[in-house]
Amino acid sequence: MSLSSARQRRATAASPPTDDGYAKDSKDRRRRPGGDGDGEDEGIKWFLPFLALGLLRHMSASSNLIHDCDEVFNYWEPLHFLLYGSGFQTWEYSSDFALRSYLYLFFHALVAGPASLIFGEHKVRVFYSVRIFLGLISTITETVLVVALSRRYGKRLACYVLAMLCLSSGCFFASTSFLPSSFSMYAVTLSSALFLLEKYAGAVSVAAAGVILGWPFSILVFLPVTVYSLIRGSFRRVFLSGFFTSLCFLVLSFVADYYCYGRLTFSVFNLLKYNVLGGGESHLYGTEGLSFYFRNGFNNFNFAFILVLLFLGVVPFARKKYAPDLLIVVSPVYIWLAFMSLQAHKEERFLYPIYTLICVAAAAVIDSLPDFFHDKYSSDQSIFEKIAKGLRPLILGFILCASHSRTFSMLNGYGAPLQIYQHLEHHDDTGPGSILCVGSEWHRYPSSFFIPSYISEVRWIDDGFRGLLPFPFNETLGGTTAAPSYFNNKNKAAEGQYLKDIGACTLLVELDLRRPYPSRGSDLSTWEALAALQFLDRELSPALYRSFFIPYRWQQNNVFGLYKLLRRLHPDHA
C-alpha cells in the first residue's frame, strides 16, 4: 500500500502542470464570480470604466442631436406639459387611443421636476439635466457590463468592449436619447451583466422593468437571458422575482394611465394591440427594404457591424471561451435583426436595444482572431497566430477612428437646429406675445424647452406636408384627459393644424438649401436674419463624405445650406 502511494507521488511530481490541470482550474476559479479566487482583484476595477464612460456620456448629453421627431413630440413635449402646462400633443396621447405610458414620463420627471424648480425659466438647463440623467444611467449599466466581462473573460475583452462603448457612434447617440428604446438598451445592458455575474433573479427583474417601463416589443431581446436565468438559477426565486417586478410596474403603469388619461385604460396593452393584434397602420409613417438595418448598422458601427455578423462563425473556434454564456448574451442581436427586418416600418431607433450587445459581439470577434490559427496540438505559436495578435489593436483602432469620424460628421453637419433655437433667448427684445412659425422644418423642432417665455405660440405653416401634425395640449378640453376630435390614427392632416395668416408670424425658422425656388427668408424686405448656421445638404452631398468626416475633404466635397432664424421687420424698417 505504501509502495503504491509513493509511486503515485513520484508520478505526480514528475508530471508538469498542463492547461487541463491546475492552471485551467485556477483560471476558472479566477474568472467565475463567487469562485474560490478573489474575482474582484482579477478583473477591471469599477473606477476606470465609470470614469471613461461618464466623460463620454457627458459629452453626448451636451452635444447629442435629436435624431427622431418622435423623441420630441412623444416624450419631451408631454414632459414639458407636465412641468409647465404647455406643450404639443400627438394623437398617441389622445385619451381615445392612449398608446403612450405616462409612467415612463413620470420616471424622468423625478429629475426634471426638481430641475425646473432650481432653474426656473431657464428651461434649456432642465432639458440638459434630463440628458445628463440619461447619460448617468447609461454609464452605470455599461460599467457593470464591462466589469462583468472582465471577471468572466479577462481584461482584454473587457477593455475592447469599453473602447467600443465609449467611441462607437451608435452608443454615443443612443445613450442620451429620451426614448423607450434607449431605456430598453440600458435594461438589456444591465440584465446581460447580471446574467454573466450569475445574479439570475436580478437579471430577470431588470428585464421585466425594461419591457414594461421601457419598450414592450423588446421582450424578444430579453428572451434568451430570461430563459437561461430560469434554468440555471433557483427557478422559484428567479420566477417570483420577475413576476413581482412585472406586477409592480404593471400596476404603476395602470395607475399612471388612469390618472392622466382620466379613464380605465392600459397603454402597454393598447400599444401591443395597435401594432400586433390588428388595427395598426405603422406603414403610414414610411416603409423600408430588408437592407435598411444593415445599412444603418454599418453607419453607426462601421466595420464592427460586419464583425458582429461573423460572430456565429467564430464561436466554433472559441467555444471553450464564449459558449454558451456569451453566445446567450449576444444571441438577441440576431433575433432582433431578423425580426425587425421583416417589419415594413423601420426606424433607426428600433435597433437601440441591441447597441451595447453589438459592441460585445464585435469585441469578442477581435479578441478571438488568433484562435483561427491556433494549433491545439502544439505549444508553440505559429507566425500567423502572432500576426493575428498584433492585428487586434490595429483593427480596433481603425474601427474607433471610423466611429469618431461618423460622430464628428453628424454633430457638425446636422447640429444647427439645436443651436439656432438656443439663439431665441438672446432676442427677447422682439417683445412679448411673439409667434414663432415653423414650416417644413417642423420635424427638427427641438421641443418647447427651447422656447423662451416672450414667445406665446409656436405655429406650423403649410409647406406641403399632408400628414397629421401635433397640436398643443388643450387645457379647455381636459389636458392629458382630452380626446380632441381633430386627432386620427390614419396620419391625415387635420383642419386647423396650419396657421393660415403667415403675416401673424413674428419669428420664422427655416432651412435654406439654395434650391432654384426661393425661400421665405430670401425676401429681405420682410425678414431679417438673426442667426444662420450651415446645415449639411444630404441630397447633394456624396454618401461617403456626408457619412464620415474625412480631413480636408469633408468641407470641400459636401454641399451645405443655411439653417436660419428670421425676424419680421417692422413696417418702419421695411
Coordinates of C-alpha atoms in Angstrom, one line a residue:
M1 CA 0.0 0.0 0.0
S2 CA 2.8 2.4 0.9
L3 CA 4.8 1.5 -2.2
S4 CA 1.8 2.3 -4.4
S5 CA 1.3 5.6 -2.7
A6 CA 5.0 6.5 -3.2
R7 CA 4.8 5.7 -6.9
Q8 CA 1.7 7.9 -7.2
R9 CA 3.5 10.8 -5.5
R10 CA 6.6 10.4 -7.8
A11 CA 4.4 10.3 -10.9
T12 CA 2.5 13.4 -9.8
A13 CA 5.7 15.3 -9.1
A14 CA 7.2 14.3 -12.4
S15 CA 4.2 15.5 -14.4
P16 CA 4.4 19.2 -15.3
P17 CA 1.3 21.3 -14.8
T18 CA -0.8 21.5 -18.0
D19 CA -3.5 23.8 -19.3
D20 CA -6.0 21.0 -18.4
G21 CA -4.8 20.7 -14.8
Y22 CA -4.1 23.2 -12.1
A23 CA -3.6 26.2 -14.4
K24 CA -7.0 25.7 -16.0
D25 CA -8.8 25.1 -12.7
S26 CA -7.2 28.2 -11.2
K27 CA -8.2 30.2 -14.2
D28 CA -11.8 29.0 -14.0
R29 CA -11.9 29.9 -10.3
R30 CA -10.4 33.3 -11.1
R31 CA -13.0 34.1 -13.8
R32 CA -16.0 32.6 -12.1
P33 CA -17.9 35.1 -10.0
G34 CA -18.3 33.8 -6.5
G35 CA -15.5 31.3 -7.0
D36 CA -12.6 30.4 -4.6
G37 CA -10.4 33.1 -6.1
D38 CA -10.7 36.8 -5.5
G39 CA -12.6 37.7 -8.6
E40 CA -12.7 41.4 -7.9
D41 CA -9.0 41.7 -7.7
E42 CA -8.5 39.9 -11.0
G43 CA -11.0 41.9 -13.1
I44 CA -11.1 45.6 -14.1
K45 CA -11.8 47.9 -11.2
W46 CA -15.0 49.9 -11.2
F47 CA -13.4 53.3 -11.4
L48 CA -11.8 53.2 -14.8
P49 CA -14.8 52.2 -16.9
F50 CA -17.1 54.5 -14.8
L51 CA -14.8 57.5 -15.4
A52 CA -14.3 56.8 -19.1
L53 CA -17.9 56.2 -19.8
G54 CA -19.0 59.1 -17.6
L55 CA -16.9 61.5 -19.6
L56 CA -18.1 60.3 -22.9
R57 CA -21.8 60.2 -21.8
H58 CA -21.5 63.7 -20.5
M59 CA -20.2 64.8 -23.9
S60 CA -23.1 63.0 -25.5
A61 CA -25.6 64.7 -23.2
S62 CA -24.2 68.2 -24.0
S63 CA -23.7 67.7 -27.8
N64 CA -26.1 65.0 -29.0
L65 CA -28.6 65.7 -31.7
I66 CA -32.3 64.9 -31.6
H67 CA -32.4 62.1 -34.2
D68 CA -36.1 61.5 -34.3
C69 CA -39.1 63.8 -34.1
D70 CA -40.9 61.1 -32.0
E71 CA -38.4 61.8 -29.2
V72 CA -39.6 65.4 -29.2
F73 CA -43.4 65.1 -29.7
N74 CA -43.9 61.8 -27.8
Y75 CA -41.6 62.4 -24.8
W76 CA -40.1 65.9 -24.5
E77 CA -43.3 67.7 -25.2
P78 CA -45.6 65.8 -22.8
L79 CA -42.9 66.1 -20.2
H80 CA -42.8 69.9 -20.8
F81 CA -46.6 69.9 -20.4
L82 CA -46.4 68.1 -17.1
L83 CA -43.9 70.6 -15.8
Y84 CA -45.0 73.9 -17.3
G85 CA -48.6 73.3 -18.5
S86 CA -47.8 73.8 -22.2
G87 CA -46.5 71.6 -25.0
F88 CA -47.5 69.7 -28.1
Q89 CA -49.7 66.6 -28.0
T90 CA -49.7 63.8 -30.6
W91 CA -52.6 61.5 -31.4
E92 CA -51.0 58.7 -29.5
Y93 CA -51.6 60.8 -26.3
S94 CA -55.2 61.4 -27.1
S95 CA -57.4 59.6 -24.5
D96 CA -59.2 57.9 -27.3
F97 CA -56.0 56.0 -28.3
A98 CA -53.8 56.2 -25.2
L99 CA -50.8 54.4 -26.7
R100 CA -48.1 56.0 -24.6
S101 CA -47.3 55.3 -21.0
Y102 CA -47.2 58.2 -18.6
L103 CA -45.2 56.1 -16.1
Y104 CA -42.2 56.4 -18.4
L105 CA -42.6 60.3 -18.3
F106 CA -43.0 60.3 -14.5
F107 CA -39.8 58.4 -14.1
H108 CA -37.9 61.2 -15.9
A109 CA -39.9 63.8 -14.1
L110 CA -38.1 62.7 -10.9
V111 CA -35.2 64.6 -12.3
A112 CA -36.9 67.2 -14.5
G113 CA -39.3 68.3 -11.7
P114 CA -36.6 69.4 -9.2
A115 CA -34.5 70.8 -12.0
S116 CA -37.4 73.0 -13.2
L117 CA -37.7 74.4 -9.6
I118 CA -34.0 75.0 -9.4
F119 CA -33.5 76.6 -12.9
G120 CA -36.9 78.4 -13.1
E121 CA -37.3 80.0 -16.5
H122 CA -34.1 78.5 -17.8
K123 CA -35.8 75.6 -19.4
V124 CA -32.9 74.6 -21.6
R125 CA -31.0 73.7 -18.4
V126 CA -33.8 71.4 -17.4
F127 CA -33.5 69.7 -20.9
Y128 CA -29.8 69.1 -20.4
S129 CA -30.3 68.0 -16.8
V130 CA -32.6 65.2 -18.0
R131 CA -30.0 64.3 -20.7
I132 CA -27.2 64.1 -18.0
F133 CA -29.5 61.8 -16.0
L134 CA -29.9 59.5 -19.0
G135 CA -26.1 59.6 -19.5
L136 CA -25.6 58.6 -15.9
I137 CA -28.0 55.6 -16.2
S138 CA -26.1 54.6 -19.4
T139 CA -22.8 54.9 -17.6
I140 CA -23.8 52.8 -14.6
T141 CA -25.3 50.0 -16.7
E142 CA -22.4 49.8 -19.1
T143 CA -19.8 49.9 -16.3
V144 CA -21.4 46.9 -14.7
L145 CA -21.3 45.1 -18.1
V146 CA -17.6 45.9 -18.5
V147 CA -16.7 44.7 -15.0
A148 CA -18.8 41.5 -15.5
L149 CA -17.0 40.8 -18.8
S150 CA -13.6 41.3 -17.2
R151 CA -14.3 38.9 -14.4
R152 CA -15.7 36.3 -16.7
Y153 CA -13.5 36.6 -19.8
G154 CA -10.5 38.6 -18.8
K155 CA -9.3 42.2 -19.0
R156 CA -8.5 42.3 -22.8
L157 CA -12.1 41.6 -23.9
A158 CA -13.5 44.0 -21.3
C159 CA -11.1 46.7 -22.5
Y160 CA -12.1 46.2 -26.1
V161 CA -15.8 46.4 -25.2
L162 CA -15.1 49.5 -23.1
A163 CA -13.4 51.3 -26.0
M164 CA -16.3 50.5 -28.3
L165 CA -18.9 51.6 -25.8
C166 CA -17.1 54.9 -25.4
L167 CA -16.4 55.7 -29.0
S168 CA -18.9 53.9 -31.3
S169 CA -21.3 56.4 -32.9
G170 CA -24.4 54.2 -32.2
C171 CA -23.8 54.1 -28.4
F172 CA -22.8 57.8 -28.3
F173 CA -26.1 58.9 -29.9
A174 CA -28.5 56.3 -28.3
S175 CA -27.1 56.6 -24.7
T176 CA -28.7 60.1 -24.1
S177 CA -31.8 59.9 -26.3
F178 CA -35.1 60.3 -24.4
L179 CA -36.7 57.2 -25.9
P180 CA -38.2 53.9 -24.6
S181 CA -35.8 52.0 -26.9
S182 CA -32.9 53.7 -25.2
F183 CA -34.3 52.7 -21.8
S184 CA -34.6 49.2 -23.1
M185 CA -30.9 49.4 -24.1
Y186 CA -30.0 50.3 -20.5
A187 CA -32.0 47.4 -19.2
V188 CA -30.6 44.9 -21.8
T189 CA -27.1 46.0 -20.8
L190 CA -27.6 45.6 -17.1
S191 CA -29.6 42.3 -17.4
S192 CA -26.8 40.8 -19.5
A193 CA -24.2 41.9 -17.0
L194 CA -26.1 40.4 -14.1
F195 CA -26.5 37.2 -16.0
L196 CA -22.8 37.0 -16.5
L197 CA -22.3 37.6 -12.8
E198 CA -24.8 34.8 -12.1
K199 CA -27.3 37.2 -10.5
Y200 CA -30.1 35.5 -12.2
A201 CA -33.0 36.9 -10.2
G202 CA -31.7 40.4 -10.7
A203 CA -31.3 39.8 -14.5
V204 CA -34.9 38.8 -14.9
S205 CA -36.2 41.6 -12.7
V206 CA -34.3 44.2 -14.8
A207 CA -35.6 42.6 -18.0
A208 CA -39.2 42.9 -16.7
A209 CA -38.6 46.6 -16.0
G210 CA -37.1 47.2 -19.4
V211 CA -40.1 45.7 -21.1
I212 CA -42.8 47.4 -19.1
L213 CA -41.3 50.7 -18.2
G214 CA -39.3 50.9 -21.5
W215 CA -40.4 49.3 -24.7
P216 CA -42.8 46.3 -24.7
F217 CA -41.5 44.9 -28.0
S218 CA -38.0 44.5 -26.6
I219 CA -39.2 41.4 -24.8
L220 CA -37.7 39.4 -27.7
V221 CA -34.3 40.9 -26.8
F222 CA -34.6 39.8 -23.2
L223 CA -35.8 36.3 -24.0
P224 CA -32.5 34.3 -24.1
V225 CA -31.2 35.7 -20.9
T226 CA -34.5 35.3 -19.1
V227 CA -35.0 31.6 -20.2
Y228 CA -31.4 30.6 -19.2
S229 CA -31.7 32.5 -15.9
L230 CA -34.8 30.5 -15.1
I231 CA -32.9 27.3 -16.0
R232 CA -29.7 28.0 -14.1
G233 CA -30.9 29.8 -11.1
S234 CA -33.4 28.7 -8.4
F235 CA -36.5 28.5 -10.7
R236 CA -38.9 29.6 -7.9
R237 CA -36.7 32.5 -6.8
V238 CA -36.0 33.8 -10.3
F239 CA -39.6 33.4 -11.4
L240 CA -41.0 35.1 -8.4
S241 CA -38.5 38.0 -8.7
G242 CA -39.6 38.6 -12.3
F243 CA -43.2 38.1 -11.6
F244 CA -43.4 40.6 -8.7
T245 CA -41.3 43.1 -10.6
S246 CA -43.6 42.8 -13.6
L247 CA -46.7 43.1 -11.4
C248 CA -45.4 46.1 -9.6
F249 CA -44.6 48.0 -12.9
L250 CA -47.9 46.9 -14.5
V251 CA -49.9 48.3 -11.5
L252 CA -47.9 51.5 -11.5
S253 CA -48.4 51.9 -15.3
F254 CA -52.1 51.3 -15.0
V255 CA -52.5 53.8 -12.2
A256 CA -50.4 56.4 -14.1
D257 CA -52.5 55.9 -17.2
Y258 CA -55.8 56.1 -15.3
Y259 CA -54.6 59.3 -13.6
C260 CA -53.5 61.0 -16.8
Y261 CA -56.0 59.7 -19.4
G262 CA -58.9 60.0 -17.0
R263 CA -60.4 56.6 -17.8
L264 CA -59.6 52.9 -17.3
T265 CA -57.1 52.1 -20.0
F266 CA -53.7 50.4 -20.2
S267 CA -51.2 51.9 -22.6
V268 CA -48.9 48.8 -22.7
F269 CA -51.8 46.7 -24.0
N270 CA -53.1 49.5 -26.3
L271 CA -49.6 49.7 -27.9
L272 CA -49.4 46.0 -28.4
K273 CA -52.9 45.8 -29.7
Y274 CA -52.3 48.6 -32.2
N275 CA -49.1 47.1 -33.6
V276 CA -49.6 43.4 -33.2
L277 CA -53.2 42.3 -32.8
G278 CA -54.5 44.2 -35.8
G279 CA -55.7 47.8 -36.5
G280 CA -52.2 49.2 -36.6
E281 CA -51.1 51.0 -39.7
S282 CA -47.5 51.9 -38.9
H283 CA -46.7 51.6 -42.6
L284 CA -48.4 55.0 -43.0
Y285 CA -45.3 56.5 -41.5
G286 CA -42.9 55.1 -44.1
T287 CA -41.5 51.7 -45.2
E288 CA -38.0 50.5 -45.9
G289 CA -36.5 47.4 -47.6
L290 CA -34.8 44.5 -45.9
S291 CA -31.3 46.0 -46.1
F292 CA -32.3 49.1 -44.1
Y293 CA -31.0 47.9 -40.7
F294 CA -27.8 46.5 -42.2
R295 CA -27.0 49.8 -43.9
N296 CA -27.9 51.6 -40.7
G297 CA -25.8 49.3 -38.6
F298 CA -22.8 49.9 -40.8
N299 CA -23.3 53.7 -40.5
N300 CA -23.3 53.6 -36.7
F301 CA -20.7 50.8 -36.1
N302 CA -18.9 50.7 -39.4
F303 CA -16.7 47.5 -39.7
A304 CA -17.6 46.4 -36.2
F305 CA -21.1 45.6 -37.5
I306 CA -19.5 43.3 -40.1
L307 CA -17.6 41.5 -37.4
V308 CA -20.9 41.1 -35.5
L309 CA -22.3 39.2 -38.5
L310 CA -19.2 37.0 -38.4
F311 CA -19.6 36.2 -34.6
L312 CA -21.5 32.9 -35.2
G313 CA -18.7 31.7 -37.4
V314 CA -16.2 32.5 -34.7
V315 CA -17.9 30.5 -32.0
P316 CA -16.7 27.1 -33.2
F317 CA -13.1 28.3 -32.9
A318 CA -13.6 29.8 -29.5
R319 CA -16.4 27.8 -28.0
K320 CA -14.4 27.0 -24.8
K321 CA -14.2 30.7 -24.1
Y322 CA -17.6 32.0 -25.3
A323 CA -20.1 29.1 -25.4
P324 CA -22.6 29.1 -24.1
D325 CA -22.8 32.2 -21.8
L326 CA -21.5 34.9 -24.2
L327 CA -23.5 33.3 -27.1
I328 CA -26.6 33.6 -24.9
V329 CA -25.9 37.3 -24.2
V330 CA -25.1 38.1 -27.8
S331 CA -27.9 36.0 -29.5
P332 CA -30.5 38.8 -29.2
V333 CA -28.6 40.7 -31.9
Y334 CA -29.5 38.2 -34.5
I335 CA -33.1 37.5 -33.2
W336 CA -33.8 41.3 -33.2
L337 CA -32.2 41.9 -36.6
A338 CA -34.2 39.2 -38.2
F339 CA -37.5 40.2 -36.5
M340 CA -37.2 43.9 -37.2
S341 CA -36.0 43.4 -40.8
L342 CA -39.3 41.6 -41.5
Q343 CA -41.3 44.6 -40.4
A344 CA -42.4 47.1 -43.1
H345 CA -42.0 50.2 -41.0
K346 CA -38.4 50.7 -39.9
E347 CA -36.6 53.4 -37.9
E348 CA -33.0 53.7 -36.7
R349 CA -34.1 53.9 -33.0
F350 CA -35.7 50.5 -33.2
L351 CA -32.2 48.9 -33.1
Y352 CA -31.2 50.8 -29.9
P353 CA -31.9 47.9 -27.5
I354 CA -29.1 45.8 -29.0
Y355 CA -26.4 48.5 -29.5
T356 CA -24.3 47.5 -26.5
L357 CA -24.5 43.8 -27.4
I358 CA -23.2 44.8 -30.9
C359 CA -20.1 46.1 -29.1
V360 CA -19.7 42.9 -27.1
A361 CA -20.0 40.7 -30.2
A362 CA -17.6 42.7 -32.3
A363 CA -15.0 42.8 -29.4
A364 CA -15.3 39.1 -29.0
V365 CA -14.5 38.5 -32.7
I366 CA -11.4 40.8 -32.5
D367 CA -10.3 39.0 -29.3
S368 CA -10.7 35.6 -30.9
L369 CA -8.8 36.4 -34.1
P370 CA -5.7 34.4 -33.1
D371 CA -7.8 31.3 -32.3
F372 CA -8.3 30.8 -36.1
F373 CA -4.6 30.0 -36.4
H374 CA -4.1 28.2 -33.0
D375 CA -2.8 24.6 -33.2
K376 CA -4.1 22.9 -30.0
Y377 CA -1.6 20.1 -30.5
S378 CA 1.4 22.4 -30.5
S379 CA 2.7 24.5 -27.6
D380 CA 4.4 27.0 -30.0
Q381 CA 2.6 29.9 -31.6
S382 CA 2.6 29.9 -35.4
I383 CA 3.7 33.0 -37.3
F384 CA 0.0 33.6 -38.3
E385 CA -1.1 33.5 -34.7
K386 CA 1.4 36.1 -33.8
I387 CA 0.4 38.3 -36.7
A388 CA -3.3 37.9 -35.7
K389 CA -2.4 39.0 -32.1
G390 CA -0.7 42.1 -33.5
L391 CA -3.6 42.9 -35.7
R392 CA -6.1 43.0 -32.9
P393 CA -5.3 46.6 -31.6
L394 CA -4.9 47.8 -35.2
I395 CA -8.4 46.6 -36.2
L396 CA -9.9 48.0 -33.0
G397 CA -8.1 51.3 -33.6
F398 CA -9.4 51.5 -37.2
I399 CA -13.0 50.9 -36.1
L400 CA -12.7 53.5 -33.3
C401 CA -11.3 56.1 -35.7
A402 CA -14.1 55.5 -38.2
S403 CA -16.7 55.7 -35.4
H404 CA -15.3 59.1 -34.3
S405 CA -15.3 60.2 -37.9
R406 CA -19.0 59.4 -38.1
T407 CA -19.8 61.1 -34.9
F408 CA -17.9 64.2 -35.9
S409 CA -19.7 64.4 -39.3
M410 CA -23.1 64.0 -37.7
L411 CA -22.6 66.6 -35.0
N412 CA -21.1 69.2 -37.3
G413 CA -23.3 68.5 -40.3
Y414 CA -26.7 68.4 -38.5
G415 CA -26.2 70.3 -35.2
A416 CA -27.6 73.6 -36.4
P417 CA -31.3 73.2 -35.2
L418 CA -30.5 72.9 -31.5
Q419 CA -28.0 75.8 -31.8
I420 CA -30.4 78.0 -33.7
Y421 CA -33.3 77.6 -31.2
Q422 CA -30.9 78.5 -28.4
H423 CA -30.4 81.9 -30.1
L424 CA -34.0 82.7 -29.2
E425 CA -33.2 83.5 -25.6
H426 CA -30.9 86.3 -26.8
H427 CA -33.7 88.1 -28.8
D428 CA -36.3 88.9 -26.1
D429 CA -36.4 92.5 -27.5
T430 CA -38.7 91.0 -30.1
G431 CA -41.4 91.6 -27.5
P432 CA -44.0 89.5 -25.5
G433 CA -46.7 87.8 -27.4
S434 CA -44.4 86.9 -30.3
I435 CA -45.4 84.0 -32.6
L436 CA -42.7 81.6 -33.8
C437 CA -43.5 79.9 -37.1
V438 CA -42.0 76.7 -38.5
G439 CA -42.7 75.2 -41.9
S440 CA -41.1 72.1 -43.4
E441 CA -38.6 72.0 -40.5
W442 CA -41.3 71.0 -38.0
H443 CA -39.7 67.6 -37.7
R444 CA -36.5 69.2 -36.4
Y445 CA -38.3 71.2 -33.7
P446 CA -36.2 70.5 -30.6
S447 CA -39.1 70.9 -28.1
S448 CA -40.7 73.7 -26.1
F449 CA -37.8 73.6 -23.6
F450 CA -36.0 75.9 -26.1
I451 CA -38.9 78.4 -26.4
P452 CA -38.5 81.4 -24.1
S453 CA -41.4 83.0 -22.3
Y454 CA -41.7 86.0 -24.6
I455 CA -42.9 83.7 -27.3
S456 CA -46.6 83.0 -26.8
E457 CA -47.2 80.4 -29.6
V458 CA -45.3 78.1 -31.9
R459 CA -47.3 77.5 -35.1
W460 CA -46.9 75.3 -38.1
I461 CA -47.1 76.9 -41.6
D462 CA -48.1 74.9 -44.7
D463 CA -45.1 73.8 -46.8
G464 CA -46.8 70.9 -48.5
F465 CA -46.8 68.2 -45.7
R466 CA -50.2 66.4 -45.7
G467 CA -49.8 64.2 -42.7
L468 CA -51.1 64.8 -39.2
L469 CA -49.1 67.3 -37.1
P470 CA -49.1 67.7 -33.3
F471 CA -51.5 70.2 -31.7
P472 CA -50.9 72.0 -28.4
F473 CA -52.4 70.2 -25.3
N474 CA -55.8 71.7 -24.8
E475 CA -56.5 72.6 -21.2
T476 CA -60.1 73.6 -22.0
L477 CA -60.8 70.0 -23.2
G478 CA -59.1 68.5 -20.2
G479 CA -55.3 68.5 -20.9
T480 CA -54.0 64.9 -20.7
T481 CA -57.5 63.5 -20.4
A482 CA -58.8 65.2 -23.6
A483 CA -59.8 63.3 -26.7
P484 CA -59.8 66.0 -29.3
S485 CA -61.8 65.4 -32.4
Y486 CA -59.0 66.6 -34.7
F487 CA -56.8 63.6 -34.0
N488 CA -56.9 60.5 -36.0
N489 CA -54.7 57.3 -36.4
K490 CA -54.6 57.5 -40.2
N491 CA -51.9 60.1 -40.5
K492 CA -54.3 62.5 -42.2
A493 CA -53.9 66.3 -41.9
A494 CA -56.4 67.9 -39.6
E495 CA -58.2 71.1 -40.1
G496 CA -56.5 73.9 -38.3
Q497 CA -53.1 72.4 -37.9
Y498 CA -51.6 75.2 -40.1
L499 CA -51.5 78.9 -39.4
K500 CA -53.3 80.5 -42.4
D501 CA -52.2 84.1 -41.8
I502 CA -48.5 84.0 -42.2
G503 CA -48.4 87.7 -41.6
A504 CA -49.0 86.9 -38.0
C505 CA -45.6 85.3 -37.7
T506 CA -43.1 87.3 -35.7
L507 CA -40.2 84.9 -36.0
L508 CA -39.5 82.2 -38.5
V509 CA -37.2 79.1 -38.6
E510 CA -36.4 77.7 -42.0
L511 CA -33.8 75.7 -43.8
D512 CA -32.5 77.3 -47.0
L513 CA -30.9 74.6 -49.2
R514 CA -30.4 77.2 -52.0
R515 CA -32.7 75.4 -54.5
P516 CA -33.9 77.2 -57.6
Y517 CA -37.2 78.1 -55.9
P518 CA -37.0 81.0 -53.4
S519 CA -37.3 80.5 -49.6
R520 CA -39.5 82.8 -47.5
G521 CA -36.4 84.2 -45.8
S522 CA -35.0 85.4 -49.1
D523 CA -37.4 88.3 -49.0
L524 CA -35.1 90.8 -47.3
S525 CA -37.9 93.5 -47.3
T526 CA -39.9 91.3 -44.9
W527 CA -37.4 89.3 -42.9
E528 CA -34.0 90.0 -41.2
A529 CA -31.7 87.1 -40.3
L530 CA -30.9 86.9 -36.6
A531 CA -28.8 83.8 -36.9
A532 CA -27.7 81.4 -39.7
L533 CA -25.7 78.2 -39.4
Q534 CA -24.5 75.8 -42.0
F535 CA -26.5 72.5 -42.4
L536 CA -25.4 69.5 -44.5
D537 CA -27.4 69.1 -47.7
R538 CA -28.0 65.3 -47.7
E539 CA -29.4 65.1 -51.2
L540 CA -26.5 66.9 -52.9
S541 CA -23.6 65.6 -50.8
P542 CA -21.7 62.3 -51.7
A543 CA -22.7 59.4 -49.4
L544 CA -19.1 58.7 -48.2
Y545 CA -18.3 62.3 -47.3
R546 CA -21.6 63.1 -45.6
S547 CA -21.4 59.9 -43.6
F548 CA -17.8 60.1 -42.3
F549 CA -15.6 63.0 -41.6
I550 CA -12.5 62.9 -43.8
P551 CA -10.0 65.6 -43.1
Y552 CA -9.6 68.3 -45.8
R553 CA -12.4 66.6 -47.8
W554 CA -15.5 66.9 -45.6
Q555 CA -15.9 70.6 -46.1
Q556 CA -14.8 70.7 -49.7
N557 CA -16.8 67.8 -51.0
N558 CA -20.1 68.3 -49.2
V559 CA -22.8 70.8 -50.0
F560 CA -24.3 73.0 -47.3
G561 CA -27.4 75.0 -46.8
L562 CA -28.2 77.6 -44.1
Y563 CA -30.4 77.0 -41.1
K564 CA -31.9 80.4 -40.3
L565 CA -33.7 82.2 -37.5
L566 CA -35.5 85.1 -39.1
R567 CA -37.5 88.1 -37.6
R568 CA -40.2 90.1 -39.3
L569 CA -39.2 93.6 -40.0
H570 CA -41.4 96.4 -38.6
P571 CA -43.2 98.4 -41.2
D572 CA -41.0 101.4 -40.5
H573 CA -37.9 99.3 -41.1
A574 CA -39.2 97.7 -44.4

